[in-house]
PDB file of C-alpha atoms (C1' of nucleotides) in Angstrom:
ATOM      1  CA  MET A   1    -107.329  35.559 303.181  1.00 98.00           C
ATOM      2  CA  LEU A   2    -108.715  33.946 306.325  1.00 98.00           C
ATOM      3  CA  VAL A   3    -107.036  34.602 309.659  1.00 98.00           C
ATOM      4  CA  TYR A   4    -107.731  32.860 312.948  1.00 98.00           C
ATOM      5  CA  ASP A   5    -106.013  34.116 316.064  1.00 98.00           C
ATOM      6  CA  GLY A   6    -106.863  31.153 318.273  1.00 97.00           C
ATOM      7  CA  PRO A   7    -105.484  29.066 321.137  1.00 97.00           C
ATOM      8  CA  ALA A   8    -102.858  27.522 318.851  1.00 95.00           C
ATOM      9  CA  GLY A   9    -101.597  30.913 317.742  1.00 97.00           C
ATOM     10  CA  THR A  10    -102.215  32.847 314.578  1.00 98.00           C
ATOM     11  CA  ARG A  11    -103.107  30.839 311.523  1.00 98.00           C
ATOM     12  CA  ALA A  12    -103.564  32.520 308.165  1.00 98.00           C
ATOM     13  CA  VAL A  13    -104.431  31.084 304.782  1.00 98.00           C
ATOM     14  CA  ARG A  14    -105.096  32.408 301.309  1.00 98.00           C
ATOM     15  CA  LEU A  15    -108.450  31.209 300.008  1.00 98.00           C
ATOM     16  CA  VAL A  16    -108.325  29.626 296.560  1.00 98.00           C
ATOM     17  CA  GLU A  17    -111.595  27.722 296.278  1.00 98.00           C
ATOM     18  CA  VAL A  18    -115.158  28.655 297.255  1.00 98.00           C
ATOM     19  CA  GLU A  19    -118.756  27.771 296.445  1.00 98.00           C
ATOM     20  CA  ALA A  20    -121.908  29.868 296.658  1.00 98.00           C
ATOM     21  CA  TYR A  21    -125.117  28.650 298.311  1.00 98.00           C
ATOM     22  CA  LEU A  22    -128.465  30.437 298.179  1.00 98.00           C
ATOM     23  CA  GLY A  23    -131.671  29.918 300.133  1.00 97.00           C
ATOM     24  CA  ALA A  24    -135.161  29.022 298.953  1.00 95.00           C
ATOM     25  CA  ALA A  25    -133.992  28.992 295.336  1.00 96.00           C
ATOM     26  CA  ASP A  26    -131.238  26.443 295.959  1.00 97.00           C
ATOM     27  CA  PRO A  27    -132.289  22.869 296.896  1.00 96.00           C
ATOM     28  CA  ALA A  28    -128.659  22.015 297.623  1.00 97.00           C
ATOM     29  CA  SER A  29    -128.449  24.655 300.338  1.00 97.00           C
ATOM     30  CA  HIS A  30    -128.892  23.994 304.045  1.00 98.00           C
ATOM     31  CA  ALA A  31    -131.134  27.067 304.029  1.00 98.00           C
ATOM     32  CA  TYR A  32    -133.479  25.671 301.386  1.00 97.00           C
ATOM     33  CA  ARG A  33    -136.272  24.768 303.807  1.00 96.00           C
ATOM     34  CA  GLY A  34    -136.075  27.880 305.910  1.00 97.00           C
ATOM     35  CA  PRO A  35    -134.112  28.715 309.046  1.00 97.00           C
ATOM     36  CA  THR A  36    -133.387  26.157 311.770  1.00 98.00           C
ATOM     37  CA  ARG A  37    -131.280  26.421 314.883  1.00 97.00           C
ATOM     38  CA  ARG A  38    -128.250  25.202 312.944  1.00 98.00           C
ATOM     39  CA  THR A  39    -128.688  27.338 309.850  1.00 98.00           C
ATOM     40  CA  ALA A  40    -129.820  30.520 311.582  1.00 98.00           C
ATOM     41  CA  PRO A  41    -126.533  32.332 310.806  1.00 98.00           C
ATOM     42  CA  MET A  42    -127.215  31.932 307.084  1.00 98.00           C
ATOM     43  CA  PHE A  43    -130.243  34.186 307.536  1.00 98.00           C
ATOM     44  CA  GLY A  44    -128.416  36.702 309.697  1.00 98.00           C
ATOM     45  CA  PRO A  45    -126.288  39.716 308.813  1.00 98.00           C
ATOM     46  CA  PRO A  46    -123.550  39.369 306.194  1.00 98.00           C
ATOM     47  CA  GLY A  47    -119.913  39.132 307.152  1.00 98.00           C
ATOM     48  CA  ARG A  48    -120.436  36.456 309.768  1.00 98.00           C
ATOM     49  CA  SER A  49    -119.494  32.799 309.847  1.00 98.00           C
ATOM     50  CA  TYR A  50    -121.702  29.746 309.423  1.00 98.00           C
ATOM     51  CA  VAL A  51    -119.856  26.627 310.583  1.00 98.00           C
ATOM     52  CA  TYR A  52    -121.562  23.240 310.547  1.00 98.00           C
ATOM     53  CA  PHE A  53    -120.664  19.684 311.546  1.00 98.00           C
ATOM     54  CA  VAL A  54    -121.219  16.890 309.071  1.00 98.00           C
ATOM     55  CA  TYR A  55    -120.552  13.173 308.486  1.00 97.00           C
ATOM     56  CA  GLY A  56    -119.890  12.793 312.193  1.00 97.00           C
ATOM     57  CA  MET A  57    -116.356  14.118 311.878  1.00 98.00           C
ATOM     58  CA  TYR A  58    -115.913  17.216 309.755  1.00 98.00           C
ATOM     59  CA  HIS A  59    -116.620  20.887 310.114  1.00 98.00           C
ATOM     60  CA  CYS A  60    -117.103  23.274 307.208  1.00 98.00           C
ATOM     61  CA  MET A  61    -117.032  27.070 307.262  1.00 98.00           C
ATOM     62  CA  ASN A  62    -119.054  29.557 305.248  1.00 98.00           C
ATOM     63  CA  VAL A  63    -119.111  33.319 305.033  1.00 98.00           C
ATOM     64  CA  VAL A  64    -122.636  34.744 305.179  1.00 98.00           C
ATOM     65  CA  ALA A  65    -123.184  36.982 302.198  1.00 98.00           C
ATOM     66  CA  GLU A  66    -126.733  38.358 302.077  1.00 98.00           C
ATOM     67  CA  ARG A  67    -128.709  40.880 304.075  1.00 98.00           C
ATOM     68  CA  VAL A  68    -130.692  39.895 307.153  1.00 98.00           C
ATOM     69  CA  GLY A  69    -133.594  37.639 306.284  1.00 97.00           C
ATOM     70  CA  VAL A  70    -132.129  36.464 302.993  1.00 98.00           C
ATOM     71  CA  ALA A  71    -130.135  33.226 303.054  1.00 98.00           C
ATOM     72  CA  GLY A  72    -126.825  33.171 301.230  1.00 98.00           C
ATOM     73  CA  ALA A  73    -123.331  32.017 302.053  1.00 98.00           C
ATOM     74  CA  VAL A  74    -119.977  31.124 300.567  1.00 98.00           C
ATOM     75  CA  LEU A  75    -118.463  27.774 301.507  1.00 98.00           C
ATOM     76  CA  LEU A  76    -114.694  27.923 301.963  1.00 98.00           C
ATOM     77  CA  ARG A  77    -113.342  24.844 300.206  1.00 98.00           C
ATOM     78  CA  GLY A  78    -109.642  25.339 299.702  1.00 98.00           C
ATOM     79  CA  ALA A  79    -106.681  27.502 300.646  1.00 98.00           C
ATOM     80  CA  GLU A  80    -102.927  27.880 300.622  1.00 98.00           C
ATOM     81  CA  PRO A  81    -100.958  28.207 303.888  1.00 98.00           C
ATOM     82  CA  LEU A  82     -99.616  31.660 304.774  1.00 98.00           C
ATOM     83  CA  GLU A  83     -98.796  31.536 308.468  1.00 97.00           C
ATOM     84  CA  GLY A  84     -99.062  28.888 311.187  1.00 98.00           C
ATOM     85  CA  ALA A  85    -100.927  26.509 308.909  1.00 97.00           C
ATOM     86  CA  GLY A  86     -98.148  24.185 307.874  1.00 96.00           C
ATOM     87  CA  ASP A  87     -96.505  24.178 304.485  1.00 97.00           C
ATOM     88  CA  ASP A  88     -98.529  21.660 302.546  1.00 98.00           C
ATOM     89  CA  PRO A  89    -101.435  23.170 300.584  1.00 98.00           C
ATOM     90  CA  ARG A  90    -102.927  19.728 300.168  1.00 98.00           C
ATOM     91  CA  ALA A  91    -103.723  19.784 303.891  1.00 98.00           C
ATOM     92  CA  LEU A  92    -106.040  22.726 303.165  1.00 98.00           C
ATOM     93  CA  ALA A  93    -107.591  21.299 299.997  1.00 98.00           C
ATOM     94  CA  GLY A  94    -111.196  20.555 300.954  1.00 98.00           C
ATOM     95  CA  PRO A  95    -113.685  22.213 303.320  1.00 98.00           C
ATOM     96  CA  GLY A  96    -113.285  19.598 306.050  1.00 98.00           C
ATOM     97  CA  LYS A  97    -109.517  19.732 305.903  1.00 98.00           C
ATOM     98  CA  LEU A  98    -109.451  23.511 305.840  1.00 98.00           C
ATOM     99  CA  ALA A  99    -111.605  23.809 308.963  1.00 98.00           C
ATOM    100  CA  ARG A 100    -109.585  21.152 310.717  1.00 98.00           C
ATOM    101  CA  ALA A 101    -106.282  22.821 309.889  1.00 98.00           C
ATOM    102  CA  LEU A 102    -107.479  26.072 311.436  1.00 98.00           C
ATOM    103  CA  GLY A 103    -109.073  24.369 314.439  1.00 98.00           C
ATOM    104  CA  LEU A 104    -112.594  25.529 313.646  1.00 98.00           C
ATOM    105  CA  THR A 105    -115.676  23.885 315.165  1.00 98.00           C
ATOM    106  CA  THR A 106    -119.343  24.740 315.624  1.00 98.00           C
ATOM    107  CA  ALA A 107    -118.182  26.985 318.455  1.00 98.00           C
ATOM    108  CA  HIS A 108    -116.999  29.296 315.692  1.00 98.00           C
ATOM    109  CA  THR A 109    -120.337  29.681 313.974  1.00 98.00           C
ATOM    110  CA  ASN A 110    -122.055  33.065 313.783  1.00 98.00           C
ATOM    111  CA  MET A 111    -118.863  35.021 314.491  1.00 98.00           C
ATOM    112  CA  ASP A 112    -118.342  38.552 313.190  1.00 98.00           C
ATOM    113  CA  LEU A 113    -115.609  38.129 310.588  1.00 98.00           C
ATOM    114  CA  VAL A 114    -114.693  41.810 310.666  1.00 97.00           C
ATOM    115  CA  ARG A 115    -114.249  42.246 314.402  1.00 96.00           C
ATOM    116  CA  SER A 116    -113.308  38.959 316.022  1.00 97.00           C
ATOM    117  CA  PRO A 117    -110.333  36.602 316.298  1.00 98.00           C
ATOM    118  CA  LEU A 118    -111.670  34.886 313.198  1.00 98.00           C
ATOM    119  CA  SER A 119    -111.525  37.264 310.268  1.00 98.00           C
ATOM    120  CA  ILE A 120    -111.645  37.634 306.516  1.00 98.00           C
ATOM    121  CA  ARG A 121    -109.172  40.129 305.089  1.00 97.00           C
ATOM    122  CA  ASP A 122    -107.982  41.413 301.753  1.00 95.00           C
ATOM    123  CA  ALA A 123    -105.395  39.441 299.834  1.00 94.00           C
ATOM    124  CA  PRO A 124    -103.600  40.310 296.601  1.00 93.00           C
ATOM    125  CA  ALA A 125    -106.093  40.272 293.754  1.00 92.00           C
ATOM    126  CA  VAL A 126    -106.289  37.200 291.549  1.00 94.00           C
ATOM    127  CA  PRO A 127    -106.409  37.935 287.792  1.00 96.00           C
ATOM    128  CA  ALA A 128    -109.745  36.935 286.290  1.00 96.00           C
ATOM    129  CA  SER A 129    -107.854  34.776 283.821  1.00 97.00           C
ATOM    130  CA  ARG A 130    -106.800  32.522 286.691  1.00 98.00           C
ATOM    131  CA  VAL A 131    -110.286  32.038 288.113  1.00 98.00           C
ATOM    132  CA  VAL A 132    -112.076  28.899 286.999  1.00 98.00           C
ATOM    133  CA  ARG A 133    -115.840  28.512 287.357  1.00 97.00           C
ATOM    134  CA  THR A 134    -117.448  25.068 287.562  1.00 97.00           C
ATOM    135  CA  ALA A 135    -120.354  23.150 289.094  1.00 97.00           C
ATOM    136  CA  ARG A 136    -120.314  22.640 292.842  1.00 97.00           C
ATOM    137  CA  ILE A 137    -118.866  19.486 294.405  1.00 97.00           C
ATOM    138  CA  GLY A 138    -120.581  16.704 296.311  1.00 94.00           C
ATOM    139  CA  LEU A 139    -124.204  17.587 295.726  1.00 92.00           C
ATOM    140  CA  ALA A 140    -126.813  14.835 295.594  1.00 78.00           C
ATOM    141  CA  THR A 141    -129.665  16.118 293.503  1.00 83.00           C
ATOM    142  CA  GLY A 142    -131.643  19.244 292.823  1.00 88.00           C
ATOM    143  CA  SER A 143    -132.363  21.717 290.088  1.00 94.00           C
ATOM    144  CA  THR A 144    -129.315  23.790 290.989  1.00 96.00           C
ATOM    145  CA  ALA A 145    -126.850  20.897 291.130  1.00 94.00           C
ATOM    146  CA  HIS A 146    -125.253  21.876 287.857  1.00 94.00           C
ATOM    147  CA  GLN A 147    -125.115  25.612 288.339  1.00 97.00           C
ATOM    148  CA  PRO A 148    -121.541  26.920 287.993  1.00 97.00           C
ATOM    149  CA  TRP A 149    -121.302  28.309 291.496  1.00 98.00           C
ATOM    150  CA  ARG A 150    -117.857  26.986 292.383  1.00 98.00           C
ATOM    151  CA  PHE A 151    -114.818  29.181 291.851  1.00 98.00           C
ATOM    152  CA  TYR A 152    -111.165  28.280 292.223  1.00 98.00           C
ATOM    153  CA  VAL A 153    -107.720  29.550 291.320  1.00 98.00           C
ATOM    154  CA  ARG A 154    -106.289  27.650 288.384  1.00 97.00           C
ATOM    155  CA  GLY A 155    -103.191  25.670 289.251  1.00 97.00           C
ATOM    156  CA  SER A 156    -103.322  26.108 293.021  1.00 98.00           C
ATOM    157  CA  LEU A 157    -102.403  23.058 295.078  1.00 98.00           C
ATOM    158  CA  GLY A 158    -104.928  24.205 297.675  1.00 98.00           C
ATOM    159  CA  VAL A 159    -107.840  23.372 295.381  1.00 98.00           C
ATOM    160  CA  SER A 160    -109.698  20.213 296.428  1.00 97.00           C
ATOM    161  CA  ARG A 161    -110.340  18.621 293.019  1.00 90.00           C
ATOM    162  CA  ARG A 162    -108.248  19.425 289.994  1.00 83.00           C
TER     163      ARG A 162
ATOM    164  C1'  DC B   1    -139.160   8.713 319.643  1.00 93.96           C
ATOM    165  C1'  DG B   2    -136.804   6.407 315.612  1.00 93.96           C
ATOM    166  C1'  DA B   3    -134.756   6.605 311.178  1.00 93.96           C
ATOM    167  C1'  DA B   4    -132.506   8.736 307.543  1.00 93.96           C
ATOM    168  C1'  DT B   5    -129.058  11.487 305.894  1.00 93.96           C
ATOM    169  C1'  DG B   6    -125.269  14.546 304.851  1.00 93.96           C
ATOM    170  C1'  DA B   7    -121.981  21.282 301.199  1.00 93.96           C
ATOM    171  C1'  DT B   8    -116.372  14.872 303.504  1.00 93.96           C
ATOM    172  C1'  DC B   9    -112.327  12.207 303.404  1.00 93.96           C
ATOM    173  C1'  DC B  10    -109.482   8.186 303.054  1.00 93.96           C
ATOM    174  C1'  DG B  11    -108.132   3.834 301.729  1.00 93.96           C
ATOM    175  C1'  DA B  12    -108.732  -0.396 298.920  1.00 93.96           C
TER     176       DA B  12
ATOM    177  C1'  DC C   1    -116.817   2.083 296.013  1.00 93.96           C
ATOM    178  C1'  DG C   2    -117.646   1.603 300.996  1.00 93.96           C
ATOM    179  C1'  DG C   3    -116.867   2.790 305.822  1.00 93.96           C
ATOM    180  C1'  DA C   4    -116.317   6.027 309.601  1.00 93.96           C
ATOM    181  C1'  DT C   5    -119.425   8.425 312.861  1.00 93.96           C
ATOM    182  C1'  DC C   6    -123.033  11.642 314.867  1.00 93.96           C
ATOM    183  C1'  DA C   7    -125.723  16.094 315.010  1.00 93.96           C
ATOM    184  C1'  DT C   8    -129.622  17.556 312.803  1.00 93.96           C
ATOM    185  C1'  DT C   9    -133.951  17.101 310.780  1.00 93.96           C
ATOM    186  C1'  DC C  10    -138.303  15.141 309.665  1.00 93.96           C
ATOM    187  C1'  DG C  11    -142.172  12.106 310.101  1.00 93.96           C
ATOM    188  C1'  DA C  12    -145.172   9.273 313.107  1.00 93.96           C
TER     189       DA C  12
END
DNA sequence: CGAATGATCCGA
DNA sequence: CGGATCATTCGA
């Protein structure tokens, strides 16, 4: 689950859809061409956030997943509301909508997700039989475009495309 | 400095 | 399928 104790109170959601992004080996990744000011968190320590702004109006959040110097992150694409996040899972179905619902912006990039108001915590385990693995969404081109690096919980209304 | 573009979403 | 809308990135 993802918890944000922010200015609007505590908001908690149960993550049901994610995608993995690598570095130099993944043309679809922001980290493909090496670190920049924006993507620096992707090359930093694991367990921190990487939030970026795109299409002039949306923010998307990732969880950095590799050791320092190695790019790797998990894009949070969908969730179900638990607390303070409304009661409609469809409002959390999609990375832009998820970030918006929690009130996340680029100010929340590079935060320590273990010890900060924005945190990732354990949630009840999901049986492997309910986890679906598919290709990632919204990628233009690239050799990794068809890799099955998207995971979601079968049947959840918080999944962006079903 | 200018131009292109994007890990999206919504509405027609 | 196109438009919204702008920070970031790359090339000149």
